Coordinates of N, CA and C in Angstrom, one line a residue:
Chain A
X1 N 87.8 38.0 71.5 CA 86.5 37.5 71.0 C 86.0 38.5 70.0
X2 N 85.3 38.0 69.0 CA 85.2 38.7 67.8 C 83.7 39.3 68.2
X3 N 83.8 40.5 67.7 CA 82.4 41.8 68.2 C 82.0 42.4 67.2
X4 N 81.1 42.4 66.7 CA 80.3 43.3 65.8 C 79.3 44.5 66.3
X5 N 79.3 45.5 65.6 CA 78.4 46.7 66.2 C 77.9 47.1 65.1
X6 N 76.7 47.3 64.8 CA 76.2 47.6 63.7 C 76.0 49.5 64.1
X7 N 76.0 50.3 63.1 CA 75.8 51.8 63.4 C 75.1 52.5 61.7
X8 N 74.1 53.5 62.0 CA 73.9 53.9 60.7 C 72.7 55.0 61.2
X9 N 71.6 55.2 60.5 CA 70.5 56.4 60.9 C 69.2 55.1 61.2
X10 N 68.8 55.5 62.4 CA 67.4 54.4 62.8 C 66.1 55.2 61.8
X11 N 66.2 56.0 61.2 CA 64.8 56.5 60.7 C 65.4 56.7 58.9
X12 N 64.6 56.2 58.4 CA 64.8 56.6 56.5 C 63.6 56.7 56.0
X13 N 63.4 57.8 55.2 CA 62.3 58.3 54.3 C 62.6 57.3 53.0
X14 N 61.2 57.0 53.2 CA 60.2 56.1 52.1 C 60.8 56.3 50.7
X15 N 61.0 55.2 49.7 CA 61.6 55.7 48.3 C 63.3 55.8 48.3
X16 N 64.2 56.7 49.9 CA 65.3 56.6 49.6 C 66.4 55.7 50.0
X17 N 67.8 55.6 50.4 CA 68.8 54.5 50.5 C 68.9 54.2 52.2
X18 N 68.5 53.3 52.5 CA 69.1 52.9 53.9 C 70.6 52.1 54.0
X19 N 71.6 52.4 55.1 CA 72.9 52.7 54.5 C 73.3 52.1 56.2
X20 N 74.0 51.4 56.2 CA 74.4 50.5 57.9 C 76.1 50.1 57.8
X21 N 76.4 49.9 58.8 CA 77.8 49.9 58.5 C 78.3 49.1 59.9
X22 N 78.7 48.0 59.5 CA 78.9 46.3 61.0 C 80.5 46.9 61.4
X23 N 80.9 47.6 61.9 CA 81.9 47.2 62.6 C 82.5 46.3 63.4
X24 N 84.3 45.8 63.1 CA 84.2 44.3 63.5 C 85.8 44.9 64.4
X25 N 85.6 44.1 65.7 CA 87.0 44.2 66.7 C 86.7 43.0 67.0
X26 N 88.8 43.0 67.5 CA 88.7 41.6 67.5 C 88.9 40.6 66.8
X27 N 89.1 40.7 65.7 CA 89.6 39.9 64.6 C 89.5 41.0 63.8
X28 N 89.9 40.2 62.3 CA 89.9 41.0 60.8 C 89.1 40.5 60.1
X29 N 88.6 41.5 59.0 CA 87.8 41.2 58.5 C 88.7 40.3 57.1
X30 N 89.3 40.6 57.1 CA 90.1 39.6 55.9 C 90.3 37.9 56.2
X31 N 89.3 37.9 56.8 CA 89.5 35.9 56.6 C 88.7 35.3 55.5
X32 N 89.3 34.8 54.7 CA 88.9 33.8 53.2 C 88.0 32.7 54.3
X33 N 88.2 32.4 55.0 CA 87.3 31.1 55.9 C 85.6 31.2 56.1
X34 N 85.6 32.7 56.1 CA 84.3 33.1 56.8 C 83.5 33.8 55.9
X35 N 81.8 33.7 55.8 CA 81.3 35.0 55.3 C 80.5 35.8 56.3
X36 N 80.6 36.8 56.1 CA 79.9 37.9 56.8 C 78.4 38.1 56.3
X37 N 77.8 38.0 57.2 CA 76.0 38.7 57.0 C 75.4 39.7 57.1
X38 N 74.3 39.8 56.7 CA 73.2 41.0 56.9 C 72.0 40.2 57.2
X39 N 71.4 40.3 58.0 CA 70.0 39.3 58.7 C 69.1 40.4 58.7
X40 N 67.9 40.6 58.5 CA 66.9 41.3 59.2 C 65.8 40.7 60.2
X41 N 65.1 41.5 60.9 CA 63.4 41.1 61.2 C 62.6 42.4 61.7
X42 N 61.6 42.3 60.8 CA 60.2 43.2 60.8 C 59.6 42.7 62.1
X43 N 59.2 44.5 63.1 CA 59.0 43.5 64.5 C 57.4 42.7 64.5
X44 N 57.8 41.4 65.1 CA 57.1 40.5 65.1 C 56.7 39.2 64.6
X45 N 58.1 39.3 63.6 CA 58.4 38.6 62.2 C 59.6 37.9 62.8
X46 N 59.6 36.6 61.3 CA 60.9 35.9 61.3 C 62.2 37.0 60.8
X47 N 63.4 36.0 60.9 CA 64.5 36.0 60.3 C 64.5 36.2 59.3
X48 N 65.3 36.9 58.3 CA 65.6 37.2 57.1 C 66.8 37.6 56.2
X49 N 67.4 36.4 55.6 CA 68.7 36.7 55.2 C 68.5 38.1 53.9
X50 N 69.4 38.2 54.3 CA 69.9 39.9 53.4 C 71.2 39.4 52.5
X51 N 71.6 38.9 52.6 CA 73.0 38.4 51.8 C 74.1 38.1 52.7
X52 N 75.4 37.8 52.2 CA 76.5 37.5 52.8 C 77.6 37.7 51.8
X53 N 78.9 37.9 52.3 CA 80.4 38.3 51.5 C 81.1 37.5 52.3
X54 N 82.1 37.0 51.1 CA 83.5 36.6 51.5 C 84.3 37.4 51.2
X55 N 85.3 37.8 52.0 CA 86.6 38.3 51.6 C 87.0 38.8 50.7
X56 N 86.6 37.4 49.8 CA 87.0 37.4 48.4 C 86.8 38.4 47.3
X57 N 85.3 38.8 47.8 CA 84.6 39.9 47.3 C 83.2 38.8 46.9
X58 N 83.3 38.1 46.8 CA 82.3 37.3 46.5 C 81.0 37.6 47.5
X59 N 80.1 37.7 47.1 CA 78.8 37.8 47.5 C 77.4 37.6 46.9
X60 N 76.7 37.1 48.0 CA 75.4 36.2 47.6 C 74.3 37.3 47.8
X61 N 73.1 37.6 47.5 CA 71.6 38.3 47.9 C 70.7 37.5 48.1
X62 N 70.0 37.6 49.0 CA 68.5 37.2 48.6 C 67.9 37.7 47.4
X63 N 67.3 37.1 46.7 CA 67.1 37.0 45.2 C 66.3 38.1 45.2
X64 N 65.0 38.4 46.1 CA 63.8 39.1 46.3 C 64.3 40.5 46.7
X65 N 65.5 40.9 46.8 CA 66.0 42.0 47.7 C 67.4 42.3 46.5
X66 N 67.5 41.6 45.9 CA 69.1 41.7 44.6 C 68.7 42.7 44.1
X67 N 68.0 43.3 43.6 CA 68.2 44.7 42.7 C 68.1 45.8 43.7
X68 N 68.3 45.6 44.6 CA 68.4 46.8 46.1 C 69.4 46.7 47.1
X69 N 70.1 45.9 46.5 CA 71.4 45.5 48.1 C 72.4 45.8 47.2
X70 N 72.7 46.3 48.1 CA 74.6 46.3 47.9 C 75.4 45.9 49.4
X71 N 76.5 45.0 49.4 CA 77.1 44.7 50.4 C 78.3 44.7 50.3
X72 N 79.0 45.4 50.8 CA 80.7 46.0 50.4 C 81.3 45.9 51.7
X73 N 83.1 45.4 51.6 CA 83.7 46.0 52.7 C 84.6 47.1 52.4
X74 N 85.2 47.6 53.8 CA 86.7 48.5 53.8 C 87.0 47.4 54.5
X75 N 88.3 47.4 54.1 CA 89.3 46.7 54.9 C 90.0 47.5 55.8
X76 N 90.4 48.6 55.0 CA 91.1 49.4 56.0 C 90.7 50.1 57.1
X77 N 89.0 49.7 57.5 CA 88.4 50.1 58.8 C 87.9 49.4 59.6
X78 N 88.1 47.7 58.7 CA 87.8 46.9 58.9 C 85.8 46.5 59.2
X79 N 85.7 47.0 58.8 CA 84.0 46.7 58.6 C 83.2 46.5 57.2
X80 N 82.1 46.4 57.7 CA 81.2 46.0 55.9 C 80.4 46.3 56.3
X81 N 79.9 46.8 55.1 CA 78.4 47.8 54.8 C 77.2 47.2 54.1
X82 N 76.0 47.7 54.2 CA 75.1 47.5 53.6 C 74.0 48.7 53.0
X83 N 73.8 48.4 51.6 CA 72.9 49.6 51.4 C 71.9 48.7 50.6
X84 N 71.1 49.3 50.7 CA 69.2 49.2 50.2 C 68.2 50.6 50.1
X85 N 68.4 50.2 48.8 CA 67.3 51.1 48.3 C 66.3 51.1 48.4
X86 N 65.7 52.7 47.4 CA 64.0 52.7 47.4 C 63.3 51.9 48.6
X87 N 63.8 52.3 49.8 CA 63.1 51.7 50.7 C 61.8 51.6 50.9
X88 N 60.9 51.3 51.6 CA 59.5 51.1 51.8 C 59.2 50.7 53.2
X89 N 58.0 51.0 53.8 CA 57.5 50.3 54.6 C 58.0 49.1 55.5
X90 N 58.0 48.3 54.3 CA 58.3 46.8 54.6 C 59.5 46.9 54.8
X91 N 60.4 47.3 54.3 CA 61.7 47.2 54.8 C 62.0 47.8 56.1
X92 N 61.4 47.9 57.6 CA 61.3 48.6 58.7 C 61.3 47.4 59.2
X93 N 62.8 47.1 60.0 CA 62.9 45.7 60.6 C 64.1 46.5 61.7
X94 N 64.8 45.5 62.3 CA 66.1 45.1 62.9 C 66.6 44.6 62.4
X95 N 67.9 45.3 62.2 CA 69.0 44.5 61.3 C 70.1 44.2 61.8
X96 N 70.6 43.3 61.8 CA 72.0 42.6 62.8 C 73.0 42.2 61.3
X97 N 74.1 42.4 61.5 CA 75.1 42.0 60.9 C 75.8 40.9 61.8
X98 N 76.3 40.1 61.5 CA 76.7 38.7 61.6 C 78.1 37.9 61.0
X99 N 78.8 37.1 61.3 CA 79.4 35.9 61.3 C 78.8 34.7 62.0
X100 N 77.8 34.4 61.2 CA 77.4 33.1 61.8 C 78.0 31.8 62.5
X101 N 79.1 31.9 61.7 CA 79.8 30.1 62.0 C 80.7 30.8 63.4
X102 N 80.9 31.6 63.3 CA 81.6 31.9 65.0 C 80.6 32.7 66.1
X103 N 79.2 32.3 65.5 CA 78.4 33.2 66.8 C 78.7 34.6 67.0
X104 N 79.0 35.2 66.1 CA 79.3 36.2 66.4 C 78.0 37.4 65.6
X105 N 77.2 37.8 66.7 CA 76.4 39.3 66.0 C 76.0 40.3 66.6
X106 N 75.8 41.4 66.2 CA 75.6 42.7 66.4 C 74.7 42.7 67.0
X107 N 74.2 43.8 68.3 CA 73.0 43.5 69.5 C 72.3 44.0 68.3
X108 N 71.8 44.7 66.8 CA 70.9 45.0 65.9 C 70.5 46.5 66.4
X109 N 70.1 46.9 64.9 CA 69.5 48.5 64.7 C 68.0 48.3 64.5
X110 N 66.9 48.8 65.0 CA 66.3 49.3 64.0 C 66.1 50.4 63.3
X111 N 65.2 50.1 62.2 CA 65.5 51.0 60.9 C 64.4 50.9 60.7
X112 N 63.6 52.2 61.1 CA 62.2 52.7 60.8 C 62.2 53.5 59.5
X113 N 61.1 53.1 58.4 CA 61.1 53.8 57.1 C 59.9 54.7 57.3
X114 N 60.0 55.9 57.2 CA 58.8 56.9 57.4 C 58.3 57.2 56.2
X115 N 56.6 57.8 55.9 CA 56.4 58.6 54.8 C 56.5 59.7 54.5
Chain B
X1 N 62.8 30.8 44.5 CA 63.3 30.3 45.3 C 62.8 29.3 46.3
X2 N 63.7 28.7 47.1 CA 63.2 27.6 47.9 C 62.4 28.4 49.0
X3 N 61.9 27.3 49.7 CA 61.0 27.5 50.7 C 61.7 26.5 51.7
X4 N 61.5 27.2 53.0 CA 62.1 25.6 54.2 C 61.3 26.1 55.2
X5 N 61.1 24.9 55.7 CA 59.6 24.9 56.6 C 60.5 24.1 58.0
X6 N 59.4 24.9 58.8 CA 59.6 24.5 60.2 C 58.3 24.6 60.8
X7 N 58.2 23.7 62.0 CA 57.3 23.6 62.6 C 56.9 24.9 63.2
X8 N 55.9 25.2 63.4 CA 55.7 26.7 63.9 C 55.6 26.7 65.9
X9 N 55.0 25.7 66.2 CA 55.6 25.9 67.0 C 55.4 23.9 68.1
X10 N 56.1 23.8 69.2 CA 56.0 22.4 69.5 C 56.4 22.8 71.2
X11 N 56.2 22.0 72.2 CA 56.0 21.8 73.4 C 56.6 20.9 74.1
X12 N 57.8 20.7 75.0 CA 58.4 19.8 75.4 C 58.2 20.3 76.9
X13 N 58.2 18.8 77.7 CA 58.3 18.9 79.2 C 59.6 19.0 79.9
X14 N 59.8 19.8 81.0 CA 61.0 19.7 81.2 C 61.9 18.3 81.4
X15 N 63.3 18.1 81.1 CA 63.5 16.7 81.0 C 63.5 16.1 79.8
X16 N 62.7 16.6 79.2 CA 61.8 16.0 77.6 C 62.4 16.1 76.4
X17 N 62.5 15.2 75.6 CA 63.5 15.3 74.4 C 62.1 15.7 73.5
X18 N 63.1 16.8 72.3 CA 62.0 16.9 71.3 C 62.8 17.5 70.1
X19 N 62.7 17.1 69.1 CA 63.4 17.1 67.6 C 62.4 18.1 66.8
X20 N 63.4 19.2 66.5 CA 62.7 20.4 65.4 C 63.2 19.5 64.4
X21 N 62.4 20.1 63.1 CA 63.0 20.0 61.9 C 62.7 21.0 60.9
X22 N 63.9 20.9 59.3 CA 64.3 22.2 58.7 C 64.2 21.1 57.3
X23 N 62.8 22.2 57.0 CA 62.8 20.7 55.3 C 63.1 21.8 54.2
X24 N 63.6 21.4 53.0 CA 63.8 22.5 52.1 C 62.7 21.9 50.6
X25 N 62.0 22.4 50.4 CA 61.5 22.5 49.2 C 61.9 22.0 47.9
X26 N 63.3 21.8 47.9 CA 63.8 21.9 46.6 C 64.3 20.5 46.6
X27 N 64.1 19.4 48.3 CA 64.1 18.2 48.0 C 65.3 17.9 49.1
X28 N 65.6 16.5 49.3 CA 66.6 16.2 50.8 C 67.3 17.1 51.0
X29 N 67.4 17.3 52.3 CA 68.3 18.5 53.0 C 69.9 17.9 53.0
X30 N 70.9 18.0 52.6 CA 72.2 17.0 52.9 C 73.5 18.4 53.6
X31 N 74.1 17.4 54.3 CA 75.6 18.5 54.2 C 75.6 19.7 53.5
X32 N 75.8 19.4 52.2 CA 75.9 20.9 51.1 C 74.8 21.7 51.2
X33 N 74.0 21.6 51.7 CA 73.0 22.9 52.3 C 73.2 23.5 53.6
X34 N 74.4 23.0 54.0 CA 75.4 23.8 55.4 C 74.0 24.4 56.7
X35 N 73.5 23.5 57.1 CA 72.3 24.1 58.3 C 72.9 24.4 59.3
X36 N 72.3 25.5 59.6 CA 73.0 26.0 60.6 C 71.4 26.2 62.0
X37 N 71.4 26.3 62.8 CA 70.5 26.6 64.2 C 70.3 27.4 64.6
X38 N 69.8 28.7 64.8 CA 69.7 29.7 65.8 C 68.7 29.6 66.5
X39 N 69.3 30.5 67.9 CA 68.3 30.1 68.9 C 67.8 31.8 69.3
X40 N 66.5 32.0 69.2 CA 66.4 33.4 70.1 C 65.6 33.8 71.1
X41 N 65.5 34.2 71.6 CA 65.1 34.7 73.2 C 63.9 36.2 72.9
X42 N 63.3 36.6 73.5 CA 62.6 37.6 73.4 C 63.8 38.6 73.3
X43 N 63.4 39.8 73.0 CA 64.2 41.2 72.8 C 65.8 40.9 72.5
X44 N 66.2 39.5 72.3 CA 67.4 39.4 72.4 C 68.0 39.3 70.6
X45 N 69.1 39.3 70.1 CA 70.0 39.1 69.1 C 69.8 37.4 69.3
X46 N 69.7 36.7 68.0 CA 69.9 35.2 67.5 C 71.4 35.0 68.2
X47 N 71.3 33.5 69.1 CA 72.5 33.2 68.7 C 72.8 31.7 68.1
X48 N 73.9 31.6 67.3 CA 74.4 30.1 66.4 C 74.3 29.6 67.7
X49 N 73.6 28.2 67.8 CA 73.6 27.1 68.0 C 74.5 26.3 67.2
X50 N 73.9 25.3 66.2 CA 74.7 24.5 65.7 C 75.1 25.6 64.2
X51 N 76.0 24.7 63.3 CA 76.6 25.1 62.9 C 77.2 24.2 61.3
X52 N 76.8 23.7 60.0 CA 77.3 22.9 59.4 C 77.2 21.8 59.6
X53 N 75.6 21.7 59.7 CA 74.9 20.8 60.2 C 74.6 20.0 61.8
X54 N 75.9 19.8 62.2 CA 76.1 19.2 63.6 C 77.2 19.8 64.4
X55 N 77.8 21.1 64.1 CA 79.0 21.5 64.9 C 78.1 22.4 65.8
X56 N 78.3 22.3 67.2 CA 77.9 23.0 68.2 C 78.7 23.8 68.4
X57 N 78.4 25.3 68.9 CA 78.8 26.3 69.4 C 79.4 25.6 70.6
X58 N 80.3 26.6 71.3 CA 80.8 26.4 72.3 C 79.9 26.5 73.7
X59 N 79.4 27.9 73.7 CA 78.3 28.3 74.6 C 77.1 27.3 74.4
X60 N 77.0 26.4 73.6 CA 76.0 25.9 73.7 C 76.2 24.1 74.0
X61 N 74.7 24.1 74.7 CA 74.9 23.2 76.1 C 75.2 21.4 75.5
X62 N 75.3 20.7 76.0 CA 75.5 19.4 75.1 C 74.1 18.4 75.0
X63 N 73.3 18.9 75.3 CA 72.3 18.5 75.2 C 71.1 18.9 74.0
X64 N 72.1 19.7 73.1 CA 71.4 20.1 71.9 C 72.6 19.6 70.9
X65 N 71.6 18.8 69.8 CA 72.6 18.1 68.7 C 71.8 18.5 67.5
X66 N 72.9 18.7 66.2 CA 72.7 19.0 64.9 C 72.4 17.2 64.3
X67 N 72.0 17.3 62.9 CA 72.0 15.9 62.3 C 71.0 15.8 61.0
X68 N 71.4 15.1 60.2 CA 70.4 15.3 59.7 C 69.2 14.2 59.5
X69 N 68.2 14.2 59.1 CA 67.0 13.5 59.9 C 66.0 12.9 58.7
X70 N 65.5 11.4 58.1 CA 64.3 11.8 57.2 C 64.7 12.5 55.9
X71 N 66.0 13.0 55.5 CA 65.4 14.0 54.5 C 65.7 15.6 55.4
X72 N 65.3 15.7 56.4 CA 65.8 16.9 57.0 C 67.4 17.6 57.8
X73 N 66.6 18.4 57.8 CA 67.9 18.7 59.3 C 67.5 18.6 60.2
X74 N 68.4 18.3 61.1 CA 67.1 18.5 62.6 C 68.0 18.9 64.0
X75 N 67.2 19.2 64.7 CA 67.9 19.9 66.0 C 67.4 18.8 67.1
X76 N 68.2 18.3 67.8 CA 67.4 17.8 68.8 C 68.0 18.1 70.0
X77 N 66.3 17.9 71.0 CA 66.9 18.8 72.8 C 66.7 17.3 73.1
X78 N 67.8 17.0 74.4 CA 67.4 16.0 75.4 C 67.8 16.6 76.5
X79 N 66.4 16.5 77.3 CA 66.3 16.9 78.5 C 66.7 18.5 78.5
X80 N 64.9 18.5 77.9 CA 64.5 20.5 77.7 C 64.8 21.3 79.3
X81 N 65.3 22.2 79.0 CA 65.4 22.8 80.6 C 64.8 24.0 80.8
X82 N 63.6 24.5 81.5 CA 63.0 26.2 81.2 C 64.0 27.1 80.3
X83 N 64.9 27.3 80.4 CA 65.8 28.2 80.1 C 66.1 27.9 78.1
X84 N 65.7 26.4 77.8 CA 65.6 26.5 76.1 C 63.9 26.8 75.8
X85 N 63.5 27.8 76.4 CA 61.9 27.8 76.1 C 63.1 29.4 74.9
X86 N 62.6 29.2 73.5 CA 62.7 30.3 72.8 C 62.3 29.8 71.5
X87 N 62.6 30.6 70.4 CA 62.6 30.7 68.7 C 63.7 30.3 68.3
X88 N 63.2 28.9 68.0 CA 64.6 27.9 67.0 C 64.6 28.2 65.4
X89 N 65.2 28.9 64.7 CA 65.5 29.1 63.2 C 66.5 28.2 62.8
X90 N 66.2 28.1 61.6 CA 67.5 27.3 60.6 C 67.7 28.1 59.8
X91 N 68.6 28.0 58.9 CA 69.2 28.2 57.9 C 69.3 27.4 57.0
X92 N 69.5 27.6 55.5 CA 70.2 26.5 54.6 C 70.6 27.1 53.3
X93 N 71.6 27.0 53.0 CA 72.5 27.7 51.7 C 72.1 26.7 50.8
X94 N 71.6 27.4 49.0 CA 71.3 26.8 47.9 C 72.6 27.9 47.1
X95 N 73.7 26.6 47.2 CA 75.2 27.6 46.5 C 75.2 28.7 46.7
X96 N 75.1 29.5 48.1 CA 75.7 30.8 48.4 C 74.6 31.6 48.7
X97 N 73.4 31.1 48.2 CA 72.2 31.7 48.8 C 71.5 31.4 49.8
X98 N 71.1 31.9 50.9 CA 70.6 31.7 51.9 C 69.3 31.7 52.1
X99 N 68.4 30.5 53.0 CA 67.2 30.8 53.1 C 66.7 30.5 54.8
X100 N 66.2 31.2 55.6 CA 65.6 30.8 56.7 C 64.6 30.2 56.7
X101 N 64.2 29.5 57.8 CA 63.0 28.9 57.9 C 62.1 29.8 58.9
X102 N 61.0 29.6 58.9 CA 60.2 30.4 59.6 C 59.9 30.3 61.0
X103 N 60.8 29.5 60.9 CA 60.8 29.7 62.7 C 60.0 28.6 63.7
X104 N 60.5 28.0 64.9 CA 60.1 27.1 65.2 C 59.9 27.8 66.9
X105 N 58.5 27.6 67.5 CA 58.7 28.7 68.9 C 58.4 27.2 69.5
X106 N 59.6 27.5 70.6 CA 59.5 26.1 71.8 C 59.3 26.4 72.7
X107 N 58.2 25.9 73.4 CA 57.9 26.0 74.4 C 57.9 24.8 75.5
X108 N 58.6 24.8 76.7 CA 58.9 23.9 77.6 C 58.3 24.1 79.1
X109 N 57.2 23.1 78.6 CA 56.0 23.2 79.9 C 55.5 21.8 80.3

């Protein structure tokens, strides 16, 4: 069964890169069938897509969050990453990395932005 | 970008059938907006429910169905059981971009 673990630093200073990294057992991350996600939620808040990747290299952002995301994989560690910049406040959520279409996600980090 | 709306929150009795729905802004919801369901629990991680409009998870019970509805997507429970008392989200892709809806809290009383 396919398992995701998300891992990275739970605290980031205001202004700089917050930087997460989904590791995946259990399957590969090389399936052309699937895309992989980045979800957040600010506690007490909805859902919030962060973007998704195919394989392919192909990848989508939320429009409002595109000049701050980057979402890459290794293959060779078999995981994918996420970085976001100039953090702020508002970006202090829980963040789950994901394969949706197989139910598959990460119990989630959070990621407190300090001043 | 789009906006997709969900009910904020709705009330079913145990037993009780009751249909969320997932509208998108930008006009009928069809297949090619790929809806997907999440279900969440307090302190817990989302999990897929449906899936591409109407494919159900495995873990998930037969008494929850995908479809689409009106113009929408829709999730429907028949015969709510305490245990679906949570936060129903959707999803829906505009060509590779993703938008959630804000969330639908059910409560089964």
């Amino acid at each position: 069964q396919l398992q995701l673990q998300e891992s990275g630093p739970g605290l980031v200073k205001s202004s700089e890169t917050l930087s997460l990294t989904c590791g995946v057992s259990g399957g590969s991350i090389r399936s052309s069938s699937y895309f992989w996600s980045w979800v957040r939620q600010p506690p007490g808040k909805g859902l919030e897509w962060i973007g998704s990747m195919f394989y392919s290299g192909t990848t989508y952002y939320n429009p409002s969050l595109k000049s701050r995301v980057t979402i890459s994989v290794d293959t060779s560690k078999n995981q994918f990453s996420l970085k976001l910049s100039s953090v702020t406040a508002a970006d202090t959520a829980v963040y789950y990395c994901t394969r949706p279409s197989s139910d598959s996600w990460g119990q989630g980090t959070l990621v407190t932005v300090s001043s | 970008q789009a906006v997709v709306t969900q009910e904020p929150s709705l009330t079913v009795s145990p037993g009780g059938t009751v249909t969320l729905t997932c509208d998108s802004s930008t006009g009928p919801v069809t297949t090619g907006h790929y809806p997907y369901w999440f279900q969440q629990k307090p302190g817990q991680a989302p999990r897929t429910l449906i899936y591409e409009t109407s494919n159900r998870r495995s873990w998930a019970p037969g008494r929850f169905a995908g479809s689409l509805l009106g113009g929408k997507a829709a999730l429907t429970l028949s015969g709510a059981q305490p245990e679906d008392e949570a936060e129903y989200y959707c999803l829906l892709s505009y060509s590779g971009i993703r938008v959630f809806g804000g969330g639908t809290k059910l409560t089964v009383l």
